PDB file of C-alpha atoms and ligand atoms in Angstrom:
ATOM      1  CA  UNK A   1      48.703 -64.771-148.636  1.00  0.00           C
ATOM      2  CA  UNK A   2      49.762 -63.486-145.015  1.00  0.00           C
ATOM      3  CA  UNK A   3      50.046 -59.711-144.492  1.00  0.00           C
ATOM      4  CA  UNK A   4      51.784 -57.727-141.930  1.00  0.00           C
ATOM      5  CA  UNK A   5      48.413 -55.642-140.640  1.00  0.00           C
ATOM      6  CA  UNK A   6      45.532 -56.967-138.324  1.00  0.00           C
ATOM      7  CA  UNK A   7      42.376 -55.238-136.956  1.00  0.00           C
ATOM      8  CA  UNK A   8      41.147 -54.278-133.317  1.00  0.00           C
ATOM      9  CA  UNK A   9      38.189 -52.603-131.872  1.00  0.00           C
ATOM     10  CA  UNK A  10      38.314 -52.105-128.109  1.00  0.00           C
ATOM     11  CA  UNK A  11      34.543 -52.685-127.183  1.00  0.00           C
ATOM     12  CA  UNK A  12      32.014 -50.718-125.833  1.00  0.00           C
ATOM     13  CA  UNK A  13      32.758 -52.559-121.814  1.00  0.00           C
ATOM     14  CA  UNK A  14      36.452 -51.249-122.590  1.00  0.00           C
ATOM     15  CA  UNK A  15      35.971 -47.867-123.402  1.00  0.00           C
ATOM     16  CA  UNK A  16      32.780 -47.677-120.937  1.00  0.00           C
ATOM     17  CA  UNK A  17      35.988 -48.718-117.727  1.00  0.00           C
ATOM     18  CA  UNK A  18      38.142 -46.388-119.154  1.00  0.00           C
ATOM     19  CA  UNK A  19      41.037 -49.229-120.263  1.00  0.00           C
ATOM     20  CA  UNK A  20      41.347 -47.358-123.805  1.00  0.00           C
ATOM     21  CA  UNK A  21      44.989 -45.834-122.627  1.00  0.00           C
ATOM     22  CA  UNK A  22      46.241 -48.874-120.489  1.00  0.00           C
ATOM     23  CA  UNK A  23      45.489 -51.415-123.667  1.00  0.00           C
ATOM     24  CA  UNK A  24      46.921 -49.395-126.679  1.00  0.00           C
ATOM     25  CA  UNK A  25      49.800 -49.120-124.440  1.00  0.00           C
ATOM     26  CA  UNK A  26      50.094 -52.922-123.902  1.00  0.00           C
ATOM     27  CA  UNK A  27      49.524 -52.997-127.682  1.00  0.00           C
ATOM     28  CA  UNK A  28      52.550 -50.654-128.155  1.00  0.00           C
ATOM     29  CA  UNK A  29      54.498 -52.398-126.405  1.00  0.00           C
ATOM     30  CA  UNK A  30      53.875 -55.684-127.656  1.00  0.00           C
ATOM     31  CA  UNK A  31      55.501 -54.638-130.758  1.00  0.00           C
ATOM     32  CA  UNK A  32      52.161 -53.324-132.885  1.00  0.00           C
ATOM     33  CA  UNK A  33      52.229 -50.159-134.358  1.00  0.00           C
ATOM     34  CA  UNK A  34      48.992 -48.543-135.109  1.00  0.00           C
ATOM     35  CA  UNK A  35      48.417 -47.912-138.218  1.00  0.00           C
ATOM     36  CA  UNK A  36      44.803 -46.194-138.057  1.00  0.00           C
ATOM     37  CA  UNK A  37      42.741 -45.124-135.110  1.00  0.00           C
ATOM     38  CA  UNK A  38      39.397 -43.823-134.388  1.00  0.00           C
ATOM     39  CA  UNK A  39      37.120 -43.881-131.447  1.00  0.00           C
ATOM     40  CA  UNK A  40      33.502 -44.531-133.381  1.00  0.00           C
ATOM     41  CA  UNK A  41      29.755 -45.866-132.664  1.00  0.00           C
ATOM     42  CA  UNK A  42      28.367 -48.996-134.681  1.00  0.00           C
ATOM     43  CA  UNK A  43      24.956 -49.328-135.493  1.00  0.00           C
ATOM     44  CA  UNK A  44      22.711 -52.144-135.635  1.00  0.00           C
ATOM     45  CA  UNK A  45      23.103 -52.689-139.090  1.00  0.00           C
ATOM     46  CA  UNK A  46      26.472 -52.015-138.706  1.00  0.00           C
ATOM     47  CA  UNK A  47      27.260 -54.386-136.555  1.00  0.00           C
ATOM     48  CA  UNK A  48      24.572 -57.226-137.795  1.00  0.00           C
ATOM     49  CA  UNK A  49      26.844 -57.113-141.100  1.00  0.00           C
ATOM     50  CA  UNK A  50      30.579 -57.048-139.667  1.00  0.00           C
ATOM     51  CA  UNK A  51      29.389 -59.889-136.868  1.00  0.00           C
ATOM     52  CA  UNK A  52      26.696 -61.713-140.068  1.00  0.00           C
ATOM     53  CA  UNK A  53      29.057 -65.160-139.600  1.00  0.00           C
ATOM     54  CA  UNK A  54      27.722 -65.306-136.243  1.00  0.00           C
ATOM     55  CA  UNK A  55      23.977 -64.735-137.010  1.00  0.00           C
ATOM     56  CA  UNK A  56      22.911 -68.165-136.501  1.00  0.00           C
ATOM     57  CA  UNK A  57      24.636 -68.187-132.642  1.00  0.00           C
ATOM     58  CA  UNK A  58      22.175 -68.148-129.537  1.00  0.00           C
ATOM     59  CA  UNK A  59      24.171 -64.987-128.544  1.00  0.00           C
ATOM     60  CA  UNK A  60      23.879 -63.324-132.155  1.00  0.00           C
ATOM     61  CA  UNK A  61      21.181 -60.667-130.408  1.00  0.00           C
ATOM     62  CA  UNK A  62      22.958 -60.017-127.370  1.00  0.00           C
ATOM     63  CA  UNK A  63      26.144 -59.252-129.463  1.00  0.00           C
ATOM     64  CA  UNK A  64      24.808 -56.935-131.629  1.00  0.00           C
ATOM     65  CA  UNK A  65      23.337 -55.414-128.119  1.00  0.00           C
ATOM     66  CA  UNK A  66      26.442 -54.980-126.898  1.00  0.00           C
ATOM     67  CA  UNK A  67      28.672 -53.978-129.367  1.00  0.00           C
ATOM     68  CA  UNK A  68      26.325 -51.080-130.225  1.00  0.00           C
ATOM     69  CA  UNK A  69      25.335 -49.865-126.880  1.00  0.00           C
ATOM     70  CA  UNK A  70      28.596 -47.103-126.991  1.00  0.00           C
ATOM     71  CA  UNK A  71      31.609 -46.055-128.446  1.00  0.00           C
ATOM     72  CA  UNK A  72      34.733 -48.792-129.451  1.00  0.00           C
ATOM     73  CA  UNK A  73      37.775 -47.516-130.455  1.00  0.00           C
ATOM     74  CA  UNK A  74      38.877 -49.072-134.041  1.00  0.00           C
ATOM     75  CA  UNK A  75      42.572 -49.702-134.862  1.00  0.00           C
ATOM     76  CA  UNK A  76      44.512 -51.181-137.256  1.00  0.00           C
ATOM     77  CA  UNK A  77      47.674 -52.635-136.008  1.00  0.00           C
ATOM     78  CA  UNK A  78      51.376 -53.130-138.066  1.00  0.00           C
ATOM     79  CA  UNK A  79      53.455 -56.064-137.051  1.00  0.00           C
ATOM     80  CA  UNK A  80      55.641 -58.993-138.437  1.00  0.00           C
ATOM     81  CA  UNK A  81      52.506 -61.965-138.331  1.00  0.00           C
ATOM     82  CA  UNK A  82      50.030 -59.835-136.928  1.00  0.00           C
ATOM     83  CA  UNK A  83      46.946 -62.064-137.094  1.00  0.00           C
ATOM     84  CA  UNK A  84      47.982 -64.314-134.886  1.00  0.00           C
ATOM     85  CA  UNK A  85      50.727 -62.441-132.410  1.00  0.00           C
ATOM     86  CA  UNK A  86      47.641 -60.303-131.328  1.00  0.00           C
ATOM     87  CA  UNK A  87      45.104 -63.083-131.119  1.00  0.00           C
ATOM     88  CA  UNK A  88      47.582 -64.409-128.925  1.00  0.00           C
ATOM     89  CA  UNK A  89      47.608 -60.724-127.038  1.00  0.00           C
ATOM     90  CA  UNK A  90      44.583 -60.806-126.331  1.00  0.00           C
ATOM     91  CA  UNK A  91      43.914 -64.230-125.593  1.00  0.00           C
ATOM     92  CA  UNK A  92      41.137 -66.845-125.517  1.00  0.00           C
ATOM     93  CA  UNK A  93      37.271 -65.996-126.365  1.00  0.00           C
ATOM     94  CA  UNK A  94      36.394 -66.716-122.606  1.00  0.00           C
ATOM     95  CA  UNK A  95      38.655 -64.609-120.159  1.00  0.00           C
ATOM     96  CA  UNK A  96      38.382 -68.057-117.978  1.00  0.00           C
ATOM     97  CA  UNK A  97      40.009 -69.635-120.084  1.00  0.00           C
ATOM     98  CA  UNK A  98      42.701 -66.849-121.176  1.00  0.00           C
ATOM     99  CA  UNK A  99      46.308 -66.781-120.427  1.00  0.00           C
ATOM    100  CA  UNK A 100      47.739 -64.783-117.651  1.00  0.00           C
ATOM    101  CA  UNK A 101      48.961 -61.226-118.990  1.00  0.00           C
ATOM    102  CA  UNK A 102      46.281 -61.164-122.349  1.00  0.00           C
ATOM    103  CA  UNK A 103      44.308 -58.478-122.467  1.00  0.00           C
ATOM    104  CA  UNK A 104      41.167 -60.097-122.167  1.00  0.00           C
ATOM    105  CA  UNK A 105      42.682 -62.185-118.988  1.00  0.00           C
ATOM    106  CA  UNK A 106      42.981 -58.103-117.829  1.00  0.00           C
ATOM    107  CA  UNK A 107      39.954 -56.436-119.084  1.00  0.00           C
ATOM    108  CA  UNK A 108      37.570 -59.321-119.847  1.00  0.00           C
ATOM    109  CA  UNK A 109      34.615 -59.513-117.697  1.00  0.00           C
ATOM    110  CA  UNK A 110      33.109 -62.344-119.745  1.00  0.00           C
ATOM    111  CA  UNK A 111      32.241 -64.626-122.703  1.00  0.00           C
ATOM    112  CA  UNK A 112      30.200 -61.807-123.877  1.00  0.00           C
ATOM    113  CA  UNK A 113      31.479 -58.657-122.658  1.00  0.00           C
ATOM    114  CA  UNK A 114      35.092 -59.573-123.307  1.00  0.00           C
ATOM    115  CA  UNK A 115      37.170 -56.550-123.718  1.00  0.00           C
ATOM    116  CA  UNK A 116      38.597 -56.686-127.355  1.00  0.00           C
ATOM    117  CA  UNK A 117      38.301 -57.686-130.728  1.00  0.00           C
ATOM    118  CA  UNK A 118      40.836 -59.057-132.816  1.00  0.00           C
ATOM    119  CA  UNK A 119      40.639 -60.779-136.623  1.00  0.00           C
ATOM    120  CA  UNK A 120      40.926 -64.289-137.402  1.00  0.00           C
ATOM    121  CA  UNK A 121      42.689 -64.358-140.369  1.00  0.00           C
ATOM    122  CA  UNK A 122      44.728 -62.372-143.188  1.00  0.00           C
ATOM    123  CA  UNK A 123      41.672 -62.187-145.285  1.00  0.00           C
ATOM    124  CA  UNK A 124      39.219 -60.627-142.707  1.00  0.00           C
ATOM    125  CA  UNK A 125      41.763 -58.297-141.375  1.00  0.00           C
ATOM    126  CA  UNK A 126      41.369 -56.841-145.084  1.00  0.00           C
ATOM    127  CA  UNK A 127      37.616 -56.711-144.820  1.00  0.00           C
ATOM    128  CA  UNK A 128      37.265 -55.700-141.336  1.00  0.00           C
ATOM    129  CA  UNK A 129      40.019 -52.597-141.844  1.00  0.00           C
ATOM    130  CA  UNK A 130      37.984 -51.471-144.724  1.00  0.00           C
ATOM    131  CA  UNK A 131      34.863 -51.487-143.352  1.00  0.00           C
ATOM    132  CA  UNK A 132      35.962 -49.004-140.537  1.00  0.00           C
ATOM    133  CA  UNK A 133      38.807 -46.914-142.600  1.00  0.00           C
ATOM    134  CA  UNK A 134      38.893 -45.413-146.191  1.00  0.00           C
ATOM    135  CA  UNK A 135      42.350 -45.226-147.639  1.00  0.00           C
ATOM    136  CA  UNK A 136      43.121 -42.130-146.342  1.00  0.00           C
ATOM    137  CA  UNK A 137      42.823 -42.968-143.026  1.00  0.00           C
ATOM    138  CA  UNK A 138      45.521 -46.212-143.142  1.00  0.00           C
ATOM    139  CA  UNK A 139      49.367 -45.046-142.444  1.00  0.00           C
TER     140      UNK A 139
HETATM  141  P1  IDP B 201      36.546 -64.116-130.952  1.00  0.00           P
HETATM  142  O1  IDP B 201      36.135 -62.682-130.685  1.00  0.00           O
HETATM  143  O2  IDP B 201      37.493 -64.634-129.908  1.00  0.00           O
HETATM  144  O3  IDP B 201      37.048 -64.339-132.352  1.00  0.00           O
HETATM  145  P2  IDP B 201      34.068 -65.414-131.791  1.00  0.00           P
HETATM  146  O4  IDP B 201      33.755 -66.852-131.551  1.00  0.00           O
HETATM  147  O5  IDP B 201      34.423 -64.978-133.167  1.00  0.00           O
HETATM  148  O6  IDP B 201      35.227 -65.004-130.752  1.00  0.00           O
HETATM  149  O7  IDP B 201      32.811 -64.583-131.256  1.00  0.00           O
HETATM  150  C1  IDP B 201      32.682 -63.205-131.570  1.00  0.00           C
HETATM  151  C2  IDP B 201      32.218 -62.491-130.319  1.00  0.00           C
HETATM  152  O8  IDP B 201      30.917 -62.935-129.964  1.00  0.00           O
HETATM  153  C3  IDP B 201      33.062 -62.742-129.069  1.00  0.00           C
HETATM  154  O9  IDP B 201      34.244 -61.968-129.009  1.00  0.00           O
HETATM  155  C4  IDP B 201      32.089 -62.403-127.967  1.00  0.00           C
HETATM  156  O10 IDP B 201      31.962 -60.978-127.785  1.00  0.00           O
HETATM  157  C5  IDP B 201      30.782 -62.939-128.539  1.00  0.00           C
HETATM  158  N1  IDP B 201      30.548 -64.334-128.093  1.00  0.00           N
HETATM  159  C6  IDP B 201      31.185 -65.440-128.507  1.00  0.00           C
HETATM  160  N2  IDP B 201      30.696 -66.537-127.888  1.00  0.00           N
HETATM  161  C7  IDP B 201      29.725 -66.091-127.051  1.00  0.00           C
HETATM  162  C8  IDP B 201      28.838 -66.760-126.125  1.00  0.00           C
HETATM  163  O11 IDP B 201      28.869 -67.991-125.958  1.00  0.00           O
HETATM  164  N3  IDP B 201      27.974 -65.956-125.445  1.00  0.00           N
HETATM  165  C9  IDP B 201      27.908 -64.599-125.615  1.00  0.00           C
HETATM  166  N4  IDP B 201      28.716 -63.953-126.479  1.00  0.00           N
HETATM  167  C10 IDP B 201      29.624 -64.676-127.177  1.00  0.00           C
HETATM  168 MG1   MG B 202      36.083 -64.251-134.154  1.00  0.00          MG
END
């Protein structure tokens, strides 16, 4: 099944440089419309469960560190094969290794601290919108 919708969180390193306008513009105009939007905190728990593929990683602590540490902004994004036109936004997992013009190539000061989340796949773009937004919240 492939849907039309894909999730983001700008990170706590984002919001904490004040990129939150500059990358929902570059998200704009890219072609995404957003769909939901809230700027929110994740807890430990929180974020141990929505990062719990990862808990076996060296890094698992340090993630859940980081991505709880302040406030992310949480979006869900509306475009025609949206999984993978805004993994390729925001490009590669290291910013080394990203493509000029990505967001994390921008923003990205690291492996670690790198700027901006987006899903992997149809499936957890479901799971990860609906662990941040009710219904009610989705336009
Ligand atoms: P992705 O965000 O590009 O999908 P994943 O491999 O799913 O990358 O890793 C999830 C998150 O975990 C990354 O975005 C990054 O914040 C963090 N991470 C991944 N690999 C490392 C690492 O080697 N060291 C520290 N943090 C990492
Ligand atoms: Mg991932």
């Amino acid at each position: 099944m492939t849907t039309n919708r894909t999730f983001t969180m700008l990170k706590p390193d984002a919001v904490e440089k004040g990129h939150i306008g500059a990358i929902l513009e570059k998200i704009n105009a890219s072609g995404f419309r957003i769909v939901a939007l809230k700027l929110t905190q994740m807890t430990k728990q929180d974020a141990e469960s929505f990062y719990a593929i990862h808990n076996e990683r060296p890094f698992f602590g340090e993630l859940v560190e980081y991505m709880t540490r302040g406030p992310i902004v949480a979006a869900i994004l509306e475009k025609e094969n949206a999984v993978e036109d805004f993994r390729t936004l925001i490009g590669a997992t290291n910013p080394a290794d990203a493509a000029e013009g990505t967001i994390r190539k921008l923003y990205a000061a690291s492996i670690g601290e790198n700027a901006v989340h987006g899903s992997d796949s149809d499936e957890n773009a479901a799971i990860e919108s609906a662990f941040h937004f009710s219904g009610r919240e989705q336009f």
